[in-house]
Amino acid sequence: MKAIITGSFDPITLGHVEIIKKASAFFDELYVVALLNENKEYLFSLEEKKELMELSLTDFTNVTVDAYSGLTADYMHNHGITKIVRGIRGEADREYEEKLANAMKSYDESFETIMIESDDEYSHISSTFVRECLRKGQDLDGIVHKNAKKRIVEIYNSKN
């Protein structure tokens, strides 16, 4: 069975990796896809996000990393995916994700959203938090994957 996890992954965090690890245990194939939301400003390009995701997810044999600038539903149709995995850090996330799940279901009845709660140790980590640490010159240990840490800093420094 196939599933997809989407997000901005600007950049991918250990919180994302934890949700991906949990989800990868339930599905034969898991697509982890960085999406472009034209209403958001990003620090990392889609290509950079994909590179950072690949560096962070080397331990997973059933994970396909991709980047896409279209609609999630179109990507799902193109790849024969009906299951959507969403990570939940708290009640605010849950409300938002339930609305998104309902929208996806109304778009296509075959779409099913599975919500996975983050462990407490990762619930405070977000891409916004990582970007703030970068701006302040703080170390990224414990918030991004060790394989991606150096590259995240290199990309950030090249833009600032």
Coordinates of N, CA and C in Angstrom, one line a residue:
M1 N 0.8 -1.2 0.0 CA 0.0 0.0 0.0 C 0.9 1.2 0.0
K2 N 0.5 2.3 -0.7 CA 1.2 3.5 -0.9 C 0.6 4.6 0.0
A3 N 1.4 5.5 0.5 CA 1.0 6.7 1.2 C 1.9 7.9 0.8
I4 N 1.4 9.1 1.2 CA 2.2 10.3 0.9 C 2.2 11.1 2.2
I5 N 3.4 11.8 2.4 CA 3.5 12.8 3.4 C 4.0 14.0 2.6
T6 N 3.3 15.1 2.7 CA 3.7 16.3 2.1 C 3.9 17.4 3.1
G7 N 4.6 18.4 2.7 CA 4.9 19.6 3.5 C 5.8 20.6 2.8
S8 N 6.0 21.7 3.5 CA 7.0 22.6 2.9 C 8.4 22.2 3.1
F9 N 8.7 21.5 4.2 CA 10.0 21.0 4.5 C 11.1 22.0 4.3
D10 N 10.9 23.2 4.9 CA 11.7 24.4 4.7 C 12.6 24.8 5.9
P11 N 13.5 23.9 6.4 CA 13.9 22.6 5.9 C 13.3 21.5 6.7
I12 N 13.6 20.2 6.3 CA 13.2 19.1 7.0 C 13.8 19.0 8.4
T13 N 13.0 18.6 9.4 CA 13.5 18.6 10.8 C 13.5 17.2 11.3
L14 N 14.0 17.0 12.5 CA 14.0 15.7 13.1 C 12.5 15.3 13.5
G15 N 11.7 16.3 13.7 CA 10.3 16.1 13.9 C 9.6 15.4 12.7
H16 N 10.0 16.0 11.5 CA 9.5 15.3 10.3 C 10.0 13.9 10.1
V17 N 11.3 13.7 10.4 CA 11.9 12.4 10.3 C 11.2 11.4 11.2
E18 N 10.9 11.8 12.4 CA 10.2 11.0 13.3 C 8.8 10.5 12.8
I19 N 8.1 11.4 12.3 CA 6.8 11.1 11.7 C 6.9 10.1 10.5
I20 N 7.9 10.4 9.7 CA 8.2 9.6 8.5 C 8.6 8.2 8.9
K21 N 9.4 8.1 10.0 CA 9.8 6.8 10.5 C 8.6 6.0 11.0
K22 N 7.7 6.6 11.7 CA 6.5 6.0 12.1 C 5.6 5.5 11.0
A23 N 5.4 6.4 10.0 CA 4.6 6.1 8.8 C 5.2 5.0 8.0
S24 N 6.5 5.0 7.8 CA 7.2 4.0 6.9 C 7.0 2.6 7.4
A25 N 6.7 2.4 8.7 CA 6.4 1.1 9.3 C 5.1 0.6 8.8
F26 N 4.2 1.4 8.4 CA 2.8 1.0 8.1 C 2.6 0.8 6.6
F27 N 3.4 1.3 5.7 CA 3.2 1.3 4.3 C 4.3 0.7 3.5
D28 N 4.0 0.0 2.4 CA 5.0 -0.6 1.6 C 5.8 0.5 0.9
E29 N 5.1 1.6 0.4 CA 5.8 2.7 -0.2 C 5.3 4.0 0.4
L30 N 6.2 4.8 0.8 CA 5.9 6.1 1.3 C 6.6 7.2 0.5
Y31 N 5.8 8.1 0.0 CA 6.3 9.2 -0.8 C 6.4 10.4 0.1
V32 N 7.6 11.0 0.2 CA 7.8 12.2 1.0 C 8.0 13.3 0.0
V33 N 7.1 14.3 0.0 CA 7.1 15.2 -1.1 C 7.0 16.7 -0.6
A34 N 8.1 17.5 -1.0 CA 8.1 18.9 -0.7 C 7.2 19.6 -1.7
L35 N 6.2 20.3 -1.2 CA 5.3 21.0 -2.1 C 5.6 22.5 -2.1
L36 N 5.2 23.2 -3.1 CA 5.3 24.6 -3.3 C 4.0 25.3 -3.0
N37 N 3.9 26.1 -2.0 CA 2.7 26.9 -1.7 C 3.1 28.3 -2.2
E38 N 2.4 28.8 -3.2 CA 2.8 30.1 -3.8 C 2.5 31.3 -2.9
N39 N 1.7 31.0 -1.8 CA 1.4 32.1 -0.8 C 2.5 32.2 0.3
K40 N 3.5 31.3 0.3 CA 4.5 31.4 1.3 C 5.8 31.8 0.7
E41 N 6.7 32.4 1.5 CA 8.1 32.7 1.1 C 8.9 31.6 1.8
Y42 N 9.8 31.1 1.0 CA 10.7 30.0 1.5 C 12.1 30.4 1.5
L43 N 12.9 29.8 2.4 CA 14.3 30.0 2.5 C 15.0 29.1 1.5
F44 N 14.5 27.9 1.4 CA 15.2 26.9 0.5 C 14.3 26.6 -0.8
S45 N 15.0 26.4 -1.9 CA 14.3 26.1 -3.1 C 13.8 24.7 -3.1
L46 N 12.9 24.3 -4.0 CA 12.4 22.9 -4.0 C 13.5 21.9 -4.2
E47 N 14.5 22.3 -5.1 CA 15.6 21.4 -5.3 C 16.5 21.2 -4.1
E48 N 16.7 22.3 -3.3 CA 17.4 22.3 -2.1 C 16.7 21.4 -1.0
K49 N 15.4 21.6 -1.0 CA 14.6 20.8 0.0 C 14.7 19.4 -0.3
K50 N 14.6 19.0 -1.6 CA 14.7 17.6 -2.0 C 16.1 17.0 -1.6
E51 N 17.1 17.8 -1.8 CA 18.5 17.4 -1.5 C 18.6 17.1 0.1
L52 N 18.0 18.1 0.8 CA 18.1 17.9 2.3 C 17.2 16.8 2.8
M53 N 16.1 16.5 2.2 CA 15.3 15.4 2.5 C 16.0 14.1 2.2
E54 N 16.7 14.0 1.1 CA 17.4 12.8 0.7 C 18.5 12.5 1.7
L55 N 19.2 13.6 2.1 CA 20.3 13.4 3.1 C 19.7 12.9 4.5
S56 N 18.5 13.4 4.8 CA 17.9 13.1 6.1 C 17.2 11.7 6.1
L57 N 16.9 11.2 5.0 CA 16.1 9.9 4.9 C 16.8 8.7 4.4
T58 N 18.1 8.7 4.5 CA 18.9 7.6 3.9 C 18.7 6.3 4.5
D59 N 18.1 6.3 5.8 CA 17.9 5.0 6.5 C 16.6 4.3 6.0
F60 N 15.8 4.9 5.2 CA 14.5 4.3 4.8 C 14.6 3.7 3.4
T61 N 14.3 2.4 3.3 CA 14.3 1.7 2.0 C 13.0 1.9 1.3
N62 N 11.9 2.2 1.9 CA 10.6 2.2 1.3 C 10.2 3.7 1.1
V63 N 11.1 4.6 1.2 CA 10.7 6.0 1.1 C 11.2 6.6 -0.2
T64 N 10.3 7.3 -1.0 CA 10.7 8.0 -2.2 C 10.6 9.5 -1.9
V65 N 11.7 10.2 -2.1 CA 11.7 11.6 -1.9 C 11.4 12.3 -3.2
D66 N 10.6 13.4 -3.2 CA 10.3 14.1 -4.4 C 10.0 15.6 -4.0
A67 N 9.9 16.4 -5.0 CA 9.5 17.8 -4.9 C 8.5 18.1 -6.0
Y68 N 7.4 18.9 -5.7 CA 6.4 19.1 -6.7 C 5.8 20.4 -6.5
S69 N 5.4 21.1 -7.6 CA 4.9 22.4 -7.5 C 3.4 22.5 -7.9
G70 N 2.7 21.3 -8.0 CA 1.3 21.3 -8.3 C 0.5 21.0 -7.1
L71 N -0.7 20.5 -7.3 CA -1.7 20.1 -6.3 C -1.3 18.7 -5.7
T72 N -1.5 18.6 -4.4 CA -1.3 17.3 -3.8 C -2.2 16.2 -4.5
A73 N -3.4 16.6 -4.7 CA -4.4 15.6 -5.3 C -3.9 15.1 -6.7
D74 N -3.4 16.0 -7.5 CA -2.8 15.6 -8.8 C -1.7 14.7 -8.6
Y75 N -0.8 15.0 -7.7 CA 0.4 14.1 -7.5 C -0.1 12.7 -7.0
M76 N -1.1 12.7 -6.2 CA -1.6 11.4 -5.7 C -2.2 10.6 -6.8
H77 N -3.0 11.3 -7.6 CA -3.6 10.6 -8.8 C -2.6 10.1 -9.7
N78 N -1.5 10.9 -10.0 CA -0.5 10.5 -10.9 C 0.4 9.3 -10.4
H79 N 0.4 9.1 -9.1 CA 1.2 8.0 -8.5 C 0.3 6.9 -7.8
G80 N -1.0 6.9 -8.0 CA -1.8 5.9 -7.5 C -1.8 5.8 -6.0
I81 N -1.8 7.0 -5.3 CA -1.8 7.1 -3.9 C -3.2 7.5 -3.4
T82 N -3.7 6.9 -2.3 CA -4.9 7.3 -1.7 C -4.8 7.6 -0.2
K83 N -3.7 7.3 0.4 CA -3.5 7.6 1.8 C -2.6 8.8 2.0
I84 N -3.0 9.7 2.9 CA -2.2 10.9 3.2 C -1.8 10.8 4.7
V85 N -0.6 10.9 5.0 CA -0.1 10.9 6.4 C 0.2 12.4 6.8
R86 N -0.3 12.8 7.9 CA -0.1 14.1 8.4 C 0.4 14.0 9.9
G87 N 1.5 14.8 10.2 CA 2.0 14.8 11.5 C 1.3 15.8 12.4
I88 N 1.1 15.5 13.6 CA 0.3 16.4 14.6 C 1.3 16.7 15.7
R89 N 1.5 18.0 16.0 CA 2.3 18.3 17.2 C 1.4 18.8 18.4
G90 N 0.2 19.1 18.1 CA -0.7 19.6 19.2 C -2.1 19.8 18.7
E91 N -2.9 20.4 19.6 CA -4.3 20.7 19.2 C -4.4 21.6 18.0
A92 N -3.6 22.6 18.0 CA -3.7 23.6 16.9 C -3.4 22.9 15.5
D93 N -2.5 22.0 15.5 CA -2.2 21.2 14.3 C -3.4 20.3 14.0
R94 N -4.0 19.7 15.0 CA -5.1 18.8 14.8 C -6.3 19.5 14.1
E95 N -6.6 20.7 14.6 CA -7.7 21.4 14.0 C -7.5 21.7 12.5
Y96 N -6.3 22.2 12.2 CA -5.9 22.5 10.8 C -5.9 21.3 10.0
E97 N -5.3 20.2 10.5 CA -5.2 19.0 9.7 C -6.6 18.3 9.4
E98 N -7.5 18.4 10.4 CA -8.8 17.9 10.2 C -9.6 18.7 9.1
K99 N -9.4 20.0 9.0 CA -10.0 20.8 7.9 C -9.4 20.4 6.6
L100 N -8.1 20.2 6.6 CA -7.4 19.8 5.3 C -7.8 18.4 4.9
A101 N -8.0 17.5 5.9 CA -8.5 16.1 5.6 C -9.8 16.1 5.0
N102 N -10.7 17.0 5.5 CA -12.1 17.1 5.0 C -12.1 17.7 3.6
A103 N -11.2 18.6 3.3 CA -11.1 19.2 2.0 C -10.6 18.2 1.0
M104 N -9.6 17.4 1.4 CA -9.1 16.3 0.5 C -10.2 15.3 0.2
K105 N -10.9 14.9 1.2 CA -12.0 13.9 1.1 C -13.1 14.4 0.1
S106 N -13.4 15.7 0.2 CA -14.4 16.3 -0.6 C -13.9 16.4 -2.1
Y107 N -12.6 16.5 -2.2 CA -12.0 16.5 -3.6 C -12.1 15.1 -4.2
D108 N -11.8 14.1 -3.4 CA -11.7 12.7 -3.9 C -12.1 11.8 -2.8
E109 N -13.2 11.1 -2.9 CA -13.7 10.2 -1.8 C -12.8 9.1 -1.4
S110 N -11.9 8.8 -2.4 CA -10.9 7.7 -2.1 C -9.8 8.1 -1.2
F111 N -9.6 9.4 -1.0 CA -8.5 9.9 -0.2 C -8.8 9.7 1.3
E112 N -7.8 9.2 2.0 CA -8.0 9.0 3.4 C -6.7 9.6 4.1
T113 N -7.0 10.4 5.2 CA -5.9 11.0 5.9 C -5.7 10.2 7.2
I114 N -4.4 9.9 7.5 CA -4.0 9.3 8.7 C -3.1 10.2 9.5
M115 N -3.5 10.5 10.7 CA -2.8 11.5 11.5 C -1.9 10.8 12.5
I116 N -0.7 11.2 12.6 CA 0.3 10.6 13.5 C 0.8 11.6 14.4
E117 N 0.7 11.4 15.7 CA 1.2 12.3 16.7 C 2.7 12.3 16.9
S118 N 3.2 13.4 17.1 CA 4.7 13.6 17.3 C 5.0 13.2 18.8
D119 N 6.1 12.6 19.0 CA 6.6 12.4 20.4 C 6.8 13.7 21.0
D120 N 6.7 13.8 22.3 CA 6.9 15.1 23.0 C 8.3 15.7 22.8
E121 N 9.3 14.9 22.6 CA 10.7 15.4 22.4 C 10.8 16.2 21.1
Y122 N 9.9 15.9 20.2 CA 10.0 16.6 18.9 C 8.8 17.6 18.7
S123 N 7.9 17.7 19.6 CA 6.7 18.6 19.4 C 7.0 20.1 19.3
H124 N 8.1 20.5 19.8 CA 8.5 21.9 19.7 C 9.3 22.3 18.4
I125 N 9.7 21.3 17.7 CA 10.5 21.5 16.5 C 9.7 21.8 15.3
S126 N 10.0 22.8 14.6 CA 9.3 23.2 13.4 C 10.4 23.8 12.4
S127 N 10.0 23.8 11.2 CA 11.0 24.5 10.2 C 11.2 25.9 10.6
T128 N 10.2 26.6 11.1 CA 10.3 28.0 11.5 C 11.4 28.1 12.6
F129 N 11.3 27.2 13.5 CA 12.3 27.1 14.6 C 13.7 26.9 14.1
V130 N 13.9 26.0 13.1 CA 15.2 25.8 12.5 C 15.7 27.1 11.8
R131 N 14.8 27.8 11.1 CA 15.2 29.0 10.4 C 15.6 30.1 11.4
E132 N 14.9 30.1 12.5 CA 15.2 31.1 13.6 C 16.6 30.8 14.2
C133 N 16.9 29.5 14.4 CA 18.2 29.1 14.9 C 19.3 29.5 13.9
L134 N 19.0 29.3 12.7 CA 20.0 29.7 11.6 C 20.3 31.2 11.7
R135 N 19.2 32.0 11.8 CA 19.4 33.5 11.8 C 20.2 33.9 13.0
K136 N 20.0 33.2 14.1 CA 20.7 33.5 15.4 C 22.1 32.9 15.5
G137 N 22.5 32.0 14.5 CA 23.8 31.4 14.5 C 23.9 30.3 15.5
Q138 N 22.7 29.7 15.9 CA 22.7 28.6 16.9 C 23.0 27.3 16.3
D139 N 23.5 26.3 17.1 CA 23.7 25.0 16.6 C 22.4 24.3 16.3
L140 N 22.4 23.4 15.3 CA 21.2 22.7 14.9 C 21.2 21.3 15.4
D141 N 22.1 20.9 16.3 CA 22.1 19.5 16.8 C 20.7 19.3 17.5
G142 N 20.2 18.1 17.3 CA 18.9 17.7 17.9 C 17.7 18.3 17.3
I143 N 17.8 19.1 16.2 CA 16.6 19.6 15.6 C 16.6 19.3 14.1
V144 N 17.8 19.0 13.5 CA 17.8 18.5 12.1 C 18.7 17.2 12.1
H145 N 18.5 16.4 11.0 CA 19.3 15.2 10.9 C 20.8 15.5 10.7
K146 N 21.6 14.8 11.4 CA 23.1 15.0 11.3 C 23.6 15.0 9.9
N147 N 23.0 14.2 9.0 CA 23.5 14.1 7.6 C 23.2 15.4 6.8
A148 N 22.2 16.2 7.2 CA 21.8 17.4 6.5 C 22.3 18.6 7.2
K149 N 22.7 18.6 8.4 CA 23.0 19.8 9.2 C 24.0 20.7 8.5
K150 N 25.1 20.1 8.0 CA 26.2 20.9 7.4 C 25.7 21.6 6.1
R151 N 24.9 20.8 5.3 CA 24.4 21.3 4.0 C 23.4 22.4 4.3
I152 N 22.5 22.3 5.3 CA 21.6 23.3 5.7 C 22.3 24.6 6.0
V153 N 23.3 24.6 6.8 CA 24.1 25.8 7.1 C 24.8 26.3 5.9
E154 N 25.4 25.5 5.0 CA 26.0 26.0 3.8 C 25.0 26.7 2.9
I155 N 23.9 26.2 2.7 CA 22.9 26.8 1.9 C 22.4 28.1 2.5
Y156 N 22.2 28.1 3.8 CA 21.8 29.3 4.5 C 22.9 30.4 4.3
N157 N 24.1 30.0 4.6 CA 25.2 31.0 4.5 C 25.4 31.6 3.1
S158 N 25.1 30.8 2.1 CA 25.3 31.2 0.7 C 24.3 32.3 0.3
K159 N 23.2 32.3 1.1 CA 22.1 33.2 0.8 C 22.1 34.5 1.7
N160 N 23.0 34.5 2.7 CA 23.0 35.6 3.6 C 24.4 36.2 3.7

